[in-house]
Short mmCIF file of C-alpha atoms in Angstrom, two decimals:
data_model
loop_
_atom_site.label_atom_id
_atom_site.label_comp_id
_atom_site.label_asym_id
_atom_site.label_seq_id
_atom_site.Cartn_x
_atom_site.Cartn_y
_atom_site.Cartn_z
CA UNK A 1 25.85 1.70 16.41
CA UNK A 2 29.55 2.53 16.48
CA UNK A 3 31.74 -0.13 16.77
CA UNK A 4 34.54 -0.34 19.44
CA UNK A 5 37.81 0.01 17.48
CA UNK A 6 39.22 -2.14 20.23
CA UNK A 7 36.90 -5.15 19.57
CA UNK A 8 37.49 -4.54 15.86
CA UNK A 9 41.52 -5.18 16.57
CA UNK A 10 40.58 -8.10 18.55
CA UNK A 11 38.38 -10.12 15.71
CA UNK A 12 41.54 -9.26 13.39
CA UNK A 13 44.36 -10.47 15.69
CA UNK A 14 42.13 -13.67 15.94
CA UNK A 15 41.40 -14.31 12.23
CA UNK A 16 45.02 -13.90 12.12
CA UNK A 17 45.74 -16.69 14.60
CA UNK A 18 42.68 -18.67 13.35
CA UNK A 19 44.06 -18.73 9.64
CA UNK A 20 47.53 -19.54 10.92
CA UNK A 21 46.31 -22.83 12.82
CA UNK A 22 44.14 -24.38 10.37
CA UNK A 23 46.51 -23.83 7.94
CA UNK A 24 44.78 -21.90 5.22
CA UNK A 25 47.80 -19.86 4.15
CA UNK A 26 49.80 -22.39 2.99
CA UNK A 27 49.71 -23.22 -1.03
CA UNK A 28 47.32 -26.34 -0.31
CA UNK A 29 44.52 -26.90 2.52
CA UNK A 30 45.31 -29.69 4.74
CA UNK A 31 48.75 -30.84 2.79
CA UNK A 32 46.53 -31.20 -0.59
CA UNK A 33 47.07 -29.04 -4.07
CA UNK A 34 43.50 -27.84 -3.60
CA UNK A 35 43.22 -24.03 -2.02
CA UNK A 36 40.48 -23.05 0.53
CA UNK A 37 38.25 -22.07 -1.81
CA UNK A 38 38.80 -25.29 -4.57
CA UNK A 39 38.20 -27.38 -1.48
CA UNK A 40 34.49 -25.55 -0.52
CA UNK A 41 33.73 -26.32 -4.23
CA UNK A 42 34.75 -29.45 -4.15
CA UNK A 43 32.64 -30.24 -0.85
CA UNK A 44 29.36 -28.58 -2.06
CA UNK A 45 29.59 -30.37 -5.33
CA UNK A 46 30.06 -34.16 -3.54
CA UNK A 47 27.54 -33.16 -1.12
CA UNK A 48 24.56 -31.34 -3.05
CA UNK A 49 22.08 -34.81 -3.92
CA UNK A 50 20.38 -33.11 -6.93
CA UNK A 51 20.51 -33.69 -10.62
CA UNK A 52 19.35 -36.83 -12.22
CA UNK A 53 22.84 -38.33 -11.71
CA UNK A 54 23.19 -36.59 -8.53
CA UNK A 55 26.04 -34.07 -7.51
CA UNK A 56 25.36 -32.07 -9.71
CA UNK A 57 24.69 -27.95 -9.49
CA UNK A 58 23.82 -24.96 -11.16
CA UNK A 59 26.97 -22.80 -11.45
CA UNK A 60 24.83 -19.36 -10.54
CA UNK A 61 23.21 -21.45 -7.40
CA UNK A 62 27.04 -22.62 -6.49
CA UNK A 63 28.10 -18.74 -6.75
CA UNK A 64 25.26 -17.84 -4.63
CA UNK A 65 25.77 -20.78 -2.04
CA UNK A 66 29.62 -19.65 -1.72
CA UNK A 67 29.28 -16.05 -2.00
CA UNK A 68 32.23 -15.95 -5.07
CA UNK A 69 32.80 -12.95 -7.89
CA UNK A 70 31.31 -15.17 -11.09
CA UNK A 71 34.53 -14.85 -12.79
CA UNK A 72 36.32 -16.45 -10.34
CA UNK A 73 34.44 -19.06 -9.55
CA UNK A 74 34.78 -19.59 -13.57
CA UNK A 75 38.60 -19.64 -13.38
CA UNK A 76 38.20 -21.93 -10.71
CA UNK A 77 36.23 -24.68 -12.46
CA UNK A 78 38.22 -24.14 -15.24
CA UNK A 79 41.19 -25.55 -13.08
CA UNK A 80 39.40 -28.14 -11.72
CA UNK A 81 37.55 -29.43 -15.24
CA UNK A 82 41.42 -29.26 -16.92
CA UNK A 83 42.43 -31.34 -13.90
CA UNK A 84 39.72 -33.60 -14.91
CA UNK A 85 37.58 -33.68 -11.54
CA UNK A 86 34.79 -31.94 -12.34
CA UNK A 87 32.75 -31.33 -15.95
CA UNK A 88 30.32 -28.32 -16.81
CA UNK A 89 27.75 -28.46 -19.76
CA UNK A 90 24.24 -26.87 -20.55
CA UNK A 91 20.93 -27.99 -18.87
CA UNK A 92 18.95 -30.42 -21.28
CA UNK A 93 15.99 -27.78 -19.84
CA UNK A 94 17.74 -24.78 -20.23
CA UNK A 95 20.37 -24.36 -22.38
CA UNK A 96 20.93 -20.57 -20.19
CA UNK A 97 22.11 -22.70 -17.24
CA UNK A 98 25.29 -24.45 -17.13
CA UNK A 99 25.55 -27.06 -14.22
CA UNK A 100 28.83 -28.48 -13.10
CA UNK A 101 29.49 -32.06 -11.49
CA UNK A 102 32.54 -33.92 -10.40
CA UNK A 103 33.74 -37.03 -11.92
CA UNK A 104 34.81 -40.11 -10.74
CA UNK A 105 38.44 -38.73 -10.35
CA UNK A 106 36.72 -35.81 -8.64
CA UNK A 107 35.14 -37.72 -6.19
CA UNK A 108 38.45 -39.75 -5.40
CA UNK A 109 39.70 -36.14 -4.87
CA UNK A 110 37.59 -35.10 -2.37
CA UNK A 111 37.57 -38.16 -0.53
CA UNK A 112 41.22 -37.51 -0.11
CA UNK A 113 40.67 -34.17 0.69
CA UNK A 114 38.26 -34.72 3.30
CA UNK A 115 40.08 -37.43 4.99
CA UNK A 116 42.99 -35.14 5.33
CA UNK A 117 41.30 -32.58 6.77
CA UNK A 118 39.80 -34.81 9.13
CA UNK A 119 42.52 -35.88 10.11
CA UNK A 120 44.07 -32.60 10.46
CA UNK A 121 41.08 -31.09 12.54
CA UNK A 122 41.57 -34.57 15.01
CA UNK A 123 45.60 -33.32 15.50
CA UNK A 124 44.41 -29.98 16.56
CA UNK A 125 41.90 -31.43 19.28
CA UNK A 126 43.97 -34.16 20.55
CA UNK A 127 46.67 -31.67 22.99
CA UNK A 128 43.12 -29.33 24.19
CA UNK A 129 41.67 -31.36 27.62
CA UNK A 130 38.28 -32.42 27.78
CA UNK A 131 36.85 -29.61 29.53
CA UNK A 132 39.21 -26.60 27.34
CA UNK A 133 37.76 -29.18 24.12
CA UNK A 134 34.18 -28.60 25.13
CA UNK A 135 34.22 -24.72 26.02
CA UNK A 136 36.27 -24.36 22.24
CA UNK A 137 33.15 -25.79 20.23
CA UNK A 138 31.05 -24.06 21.99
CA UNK A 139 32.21 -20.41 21.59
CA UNK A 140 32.15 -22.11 17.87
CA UNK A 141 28.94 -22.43 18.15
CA UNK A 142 28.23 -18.78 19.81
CA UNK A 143 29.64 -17.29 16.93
CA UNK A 144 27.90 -18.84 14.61
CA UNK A 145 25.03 -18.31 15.60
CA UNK A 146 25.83 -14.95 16.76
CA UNK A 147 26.66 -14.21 12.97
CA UNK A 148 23.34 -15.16 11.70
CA UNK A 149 24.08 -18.70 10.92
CA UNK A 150 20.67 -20.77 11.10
CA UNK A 151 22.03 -23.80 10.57
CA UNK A 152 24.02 -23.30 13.83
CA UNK A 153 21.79 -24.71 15.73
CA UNK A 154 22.28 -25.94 19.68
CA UNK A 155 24.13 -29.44 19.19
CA UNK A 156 22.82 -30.94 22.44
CA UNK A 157 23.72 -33.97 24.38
CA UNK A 158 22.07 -35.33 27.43
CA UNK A 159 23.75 -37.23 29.80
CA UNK A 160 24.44 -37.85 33.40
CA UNK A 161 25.89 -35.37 36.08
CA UNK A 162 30.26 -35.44 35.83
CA UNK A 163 31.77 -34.17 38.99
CA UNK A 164 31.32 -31.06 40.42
CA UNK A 165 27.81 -30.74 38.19
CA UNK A 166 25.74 -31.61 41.13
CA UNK A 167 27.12 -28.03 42.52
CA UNK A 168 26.32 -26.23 39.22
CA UNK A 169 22.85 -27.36 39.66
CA UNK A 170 22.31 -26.00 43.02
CA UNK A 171 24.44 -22.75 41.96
CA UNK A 172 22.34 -22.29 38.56
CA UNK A 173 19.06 -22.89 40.30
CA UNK A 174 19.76 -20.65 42.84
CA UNK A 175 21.15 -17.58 40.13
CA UNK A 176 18.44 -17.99 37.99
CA UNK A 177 15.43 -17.98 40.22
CA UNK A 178 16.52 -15.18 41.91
CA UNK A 179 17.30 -12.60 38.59
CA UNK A 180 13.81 -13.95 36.79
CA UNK A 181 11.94 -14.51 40.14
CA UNK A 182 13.60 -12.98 42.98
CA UNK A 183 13.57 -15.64 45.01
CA UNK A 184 15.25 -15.49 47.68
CA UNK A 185 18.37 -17.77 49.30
CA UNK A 186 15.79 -20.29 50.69
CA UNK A 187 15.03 -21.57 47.45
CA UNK A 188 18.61 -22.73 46.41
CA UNK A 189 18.94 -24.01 50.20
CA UNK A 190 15.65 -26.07 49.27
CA UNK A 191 17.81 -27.11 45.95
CA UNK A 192 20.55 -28.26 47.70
CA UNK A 193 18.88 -30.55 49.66
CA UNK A 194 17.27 -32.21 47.14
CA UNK A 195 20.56 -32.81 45.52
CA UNK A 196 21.85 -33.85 48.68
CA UNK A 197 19.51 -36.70 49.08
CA UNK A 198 19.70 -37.88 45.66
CA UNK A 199 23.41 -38.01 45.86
CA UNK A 200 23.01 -39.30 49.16
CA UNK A 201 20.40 -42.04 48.05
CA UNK A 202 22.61 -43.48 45.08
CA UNK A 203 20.20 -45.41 43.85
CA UNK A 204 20.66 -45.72 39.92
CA UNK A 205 17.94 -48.68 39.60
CA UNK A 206 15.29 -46.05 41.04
CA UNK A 207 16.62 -42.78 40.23
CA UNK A 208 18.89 -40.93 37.69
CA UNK A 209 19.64 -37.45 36.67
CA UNK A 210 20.41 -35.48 33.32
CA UNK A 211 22.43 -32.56 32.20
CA UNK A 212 21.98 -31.30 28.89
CA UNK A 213 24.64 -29.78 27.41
CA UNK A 214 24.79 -27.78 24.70
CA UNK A 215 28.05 -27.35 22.49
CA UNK A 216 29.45 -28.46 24.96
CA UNK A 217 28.88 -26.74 28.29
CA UNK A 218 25.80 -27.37 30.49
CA UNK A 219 22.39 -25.91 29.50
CA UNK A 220 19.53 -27.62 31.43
CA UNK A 221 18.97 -30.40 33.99
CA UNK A 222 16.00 -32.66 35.45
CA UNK A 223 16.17 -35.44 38.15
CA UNK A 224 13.97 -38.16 38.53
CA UNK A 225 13.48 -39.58 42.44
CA UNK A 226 11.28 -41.98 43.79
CA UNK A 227 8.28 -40.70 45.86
CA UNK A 228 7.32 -44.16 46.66
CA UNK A 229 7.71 -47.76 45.29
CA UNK A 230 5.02 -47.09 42.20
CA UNK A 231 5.56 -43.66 41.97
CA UNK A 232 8.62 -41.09 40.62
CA UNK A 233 8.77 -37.79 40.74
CA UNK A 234 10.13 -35.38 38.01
CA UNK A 235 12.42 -32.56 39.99
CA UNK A 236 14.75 -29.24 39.22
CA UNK A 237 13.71 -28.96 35.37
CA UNK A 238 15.90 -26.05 34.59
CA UNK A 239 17.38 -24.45 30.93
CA UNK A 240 19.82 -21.72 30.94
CA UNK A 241 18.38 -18.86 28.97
CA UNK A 242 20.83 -19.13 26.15
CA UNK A 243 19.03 -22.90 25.24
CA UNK A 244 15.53 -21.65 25.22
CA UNK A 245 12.84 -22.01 22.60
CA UNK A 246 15.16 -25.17 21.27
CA UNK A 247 13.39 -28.04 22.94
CA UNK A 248 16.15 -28.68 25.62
CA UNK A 249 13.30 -28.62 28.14
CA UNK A 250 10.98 -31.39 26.76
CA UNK A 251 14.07 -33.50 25.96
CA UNK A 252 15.04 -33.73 29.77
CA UNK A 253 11.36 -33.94 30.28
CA UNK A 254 10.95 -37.09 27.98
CA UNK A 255 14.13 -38.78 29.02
CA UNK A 256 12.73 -38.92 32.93
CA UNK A 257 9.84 -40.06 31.43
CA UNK A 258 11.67 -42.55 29.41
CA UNK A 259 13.83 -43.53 32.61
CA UNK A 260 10.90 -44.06 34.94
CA UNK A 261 8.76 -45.93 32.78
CA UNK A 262 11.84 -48.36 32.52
CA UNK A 263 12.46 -48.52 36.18
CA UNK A 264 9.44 -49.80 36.93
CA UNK A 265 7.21 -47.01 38.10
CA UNK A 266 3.59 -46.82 37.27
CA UNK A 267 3.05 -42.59 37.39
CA UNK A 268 5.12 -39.65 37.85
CA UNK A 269 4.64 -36.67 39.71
CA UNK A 270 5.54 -32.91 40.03
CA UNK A 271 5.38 -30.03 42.42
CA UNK A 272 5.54 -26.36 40.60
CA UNK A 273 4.38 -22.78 40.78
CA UNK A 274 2.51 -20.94 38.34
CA UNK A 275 4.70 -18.32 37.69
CA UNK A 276 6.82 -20.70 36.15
CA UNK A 277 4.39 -20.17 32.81
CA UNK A 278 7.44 -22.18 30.34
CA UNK A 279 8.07 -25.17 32.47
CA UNK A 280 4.09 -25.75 32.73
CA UNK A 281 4.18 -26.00 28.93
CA UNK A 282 6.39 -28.14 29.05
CA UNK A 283 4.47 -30.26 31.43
CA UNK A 284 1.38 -30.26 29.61
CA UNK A 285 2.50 -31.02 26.31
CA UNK A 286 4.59 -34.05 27.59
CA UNK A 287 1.62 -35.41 29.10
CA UNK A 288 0.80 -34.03 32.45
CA UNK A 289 -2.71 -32.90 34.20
CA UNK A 290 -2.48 -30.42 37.05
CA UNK A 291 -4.49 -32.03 40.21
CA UNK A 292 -4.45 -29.28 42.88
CA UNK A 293 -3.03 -26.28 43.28
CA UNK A 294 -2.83 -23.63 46.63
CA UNK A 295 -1.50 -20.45 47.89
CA UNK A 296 2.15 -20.38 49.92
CA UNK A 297 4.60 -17.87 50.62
CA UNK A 298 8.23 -19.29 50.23
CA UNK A 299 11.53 -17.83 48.74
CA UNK A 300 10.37 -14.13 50.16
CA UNK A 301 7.17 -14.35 47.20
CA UNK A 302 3.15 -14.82 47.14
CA UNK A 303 3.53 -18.23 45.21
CA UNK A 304 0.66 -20.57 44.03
CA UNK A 305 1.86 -24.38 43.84
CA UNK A 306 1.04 -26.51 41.86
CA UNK A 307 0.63 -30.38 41.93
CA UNK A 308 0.94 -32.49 38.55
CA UNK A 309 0.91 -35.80 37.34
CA UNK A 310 0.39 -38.60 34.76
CA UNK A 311 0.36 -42.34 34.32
CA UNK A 312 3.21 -44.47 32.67
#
């Protein structure tokens, strides 16, 4: 597929600013003699737990890991072992494979090395607000992952509602249902009352509620109500598309499980429909038996709802 030359221009102009603000043009990273690329060496070797003395790696498997052109990698050690932070010899089972480790003056190095980029990384977050903060890691984390990095995964946090979330839940519910569903404007009216009454009810001895964010923006929410004085009920279970298949659901779901066995309550309930084939997943692995279901027409659809519970 052809490639806009437009978005092409754009990736450059911000590898240009990128490199700029982290510093990785200047003669050391992070106000150290060590480049970029001494300073990825350095890391993988004081944070690879192999060898028999540990920290210790085969020089092909550290070209690999990095991606480098063999001979420079070599000149590179070669630096670092005259510097005395890092030694290379032949395995004692293969005398074909030379593995490199750092020293004692290596690790120092590092140490130093990481602390100053630590610190450097906490001066570039400190000016960017909360909210800015949040939306920056996670476009970090977009392309990442976008770029084929597995080990990108979701970082997610649960926590409660911050102002102005309550809305996004009504607003998200009521998007969602109707692209996947096409459920109509009664259904987020339905949303926003339950919201309403929560907020309303302000009870946090006998109800709470959870967003989940992910890299820091919201991904998912569940509330957990009362229904009576022995009984909660598990409400609006939702996860934005983009956090699917990465257990964001059955986190909320445990947490108001969690939440209302510490409250006090002796089973929870939930009302459903059957088209909603994830969520009821969900449910059942978590613990949940369906106890009656029955036809309805609501949000402009042929629904079937469905009743669940299970004991605390």
């Amino acid at each position: 597929m052809a490639v806009d030359p437009a978005q092409v221009a754009q990736v450059r102009t911000f590898n240009r600013f990128y490199t700029k603000v982290i510093g990785v043009l200047q003669s050391g990273l992070a106000g150290t003699p060590h480049s970029l690329t001494e300073a990825r060496v350095l890391y993988e070797l004081a944070n690879t737990p192999t060898g028999d003395r540990g920290g210790e790696v085969d020089v092909a498997g550290l070209r690999r890991l990095l991606d480098l052109d063999a001979g420079y990698l070599s000149r590179i050690l070669a630096r670092l072992e005259a510097a005395g932070l890092v030694t290379r010899e032949p395995s004692s089972d293969d005398a074909r494979r030379r593995l490199v480790r750092l020293t004692e003056d290596g690790r120092s190095a590092f140490a130093a090395l990481d602390a100053a980029q630590v610190a450097a990384v906490e001066r570039l977050l400190a000016p960017v607000a909360d909210t800015d903060g949040r939306r920056m890691l996670a476009a970090m984390g977009t392309i990442r992952r976008a770029l084929g990095d597995s080990t990108g995964r979701p970082g997610l946090v649960l926590r409660p509602p911050e102002p102005g979330e309550l809305g996004w839940v009504v607003a998200r519910h009521g998007a969602l249902y109707a692209a996947e569903y096409g459920w109509d404007a009664r259904f987020e009216g339905m949303v926003a009352q339950i919201v309403a009454d929560f907020a309303a009810a302000d009870d946090q001895r006998r109800q709470a509620a959870w967003i989940a964010e992910v890299d820091g923006e919201p991904a998912g929410c569940v509330f957990c109500v009362a229904e009576n004085e022995t009984t909660a009920k598990l409400r609006l279970l939702l996860v934005e598309p983009s956090a699917r298949g990465a257990g964001v659901g059955a986190r909320l779901v445990e947490e108001c499980l969690r939440f209302a066995t510490r409250a006090g309550y002796r089973r929870i309930t939930l009302w459903t429909n059957d088209v909603l084939t994830s969520a009821r997943r969900i449910y059942e692995r978590a613990g949940f038996w369906l106890d009656s279901e029955e036809p309805h027409h609501s949000f402009g659809r042929d629904l079937v709802g469905q009743n669940w519970s299970r004991e605390l």
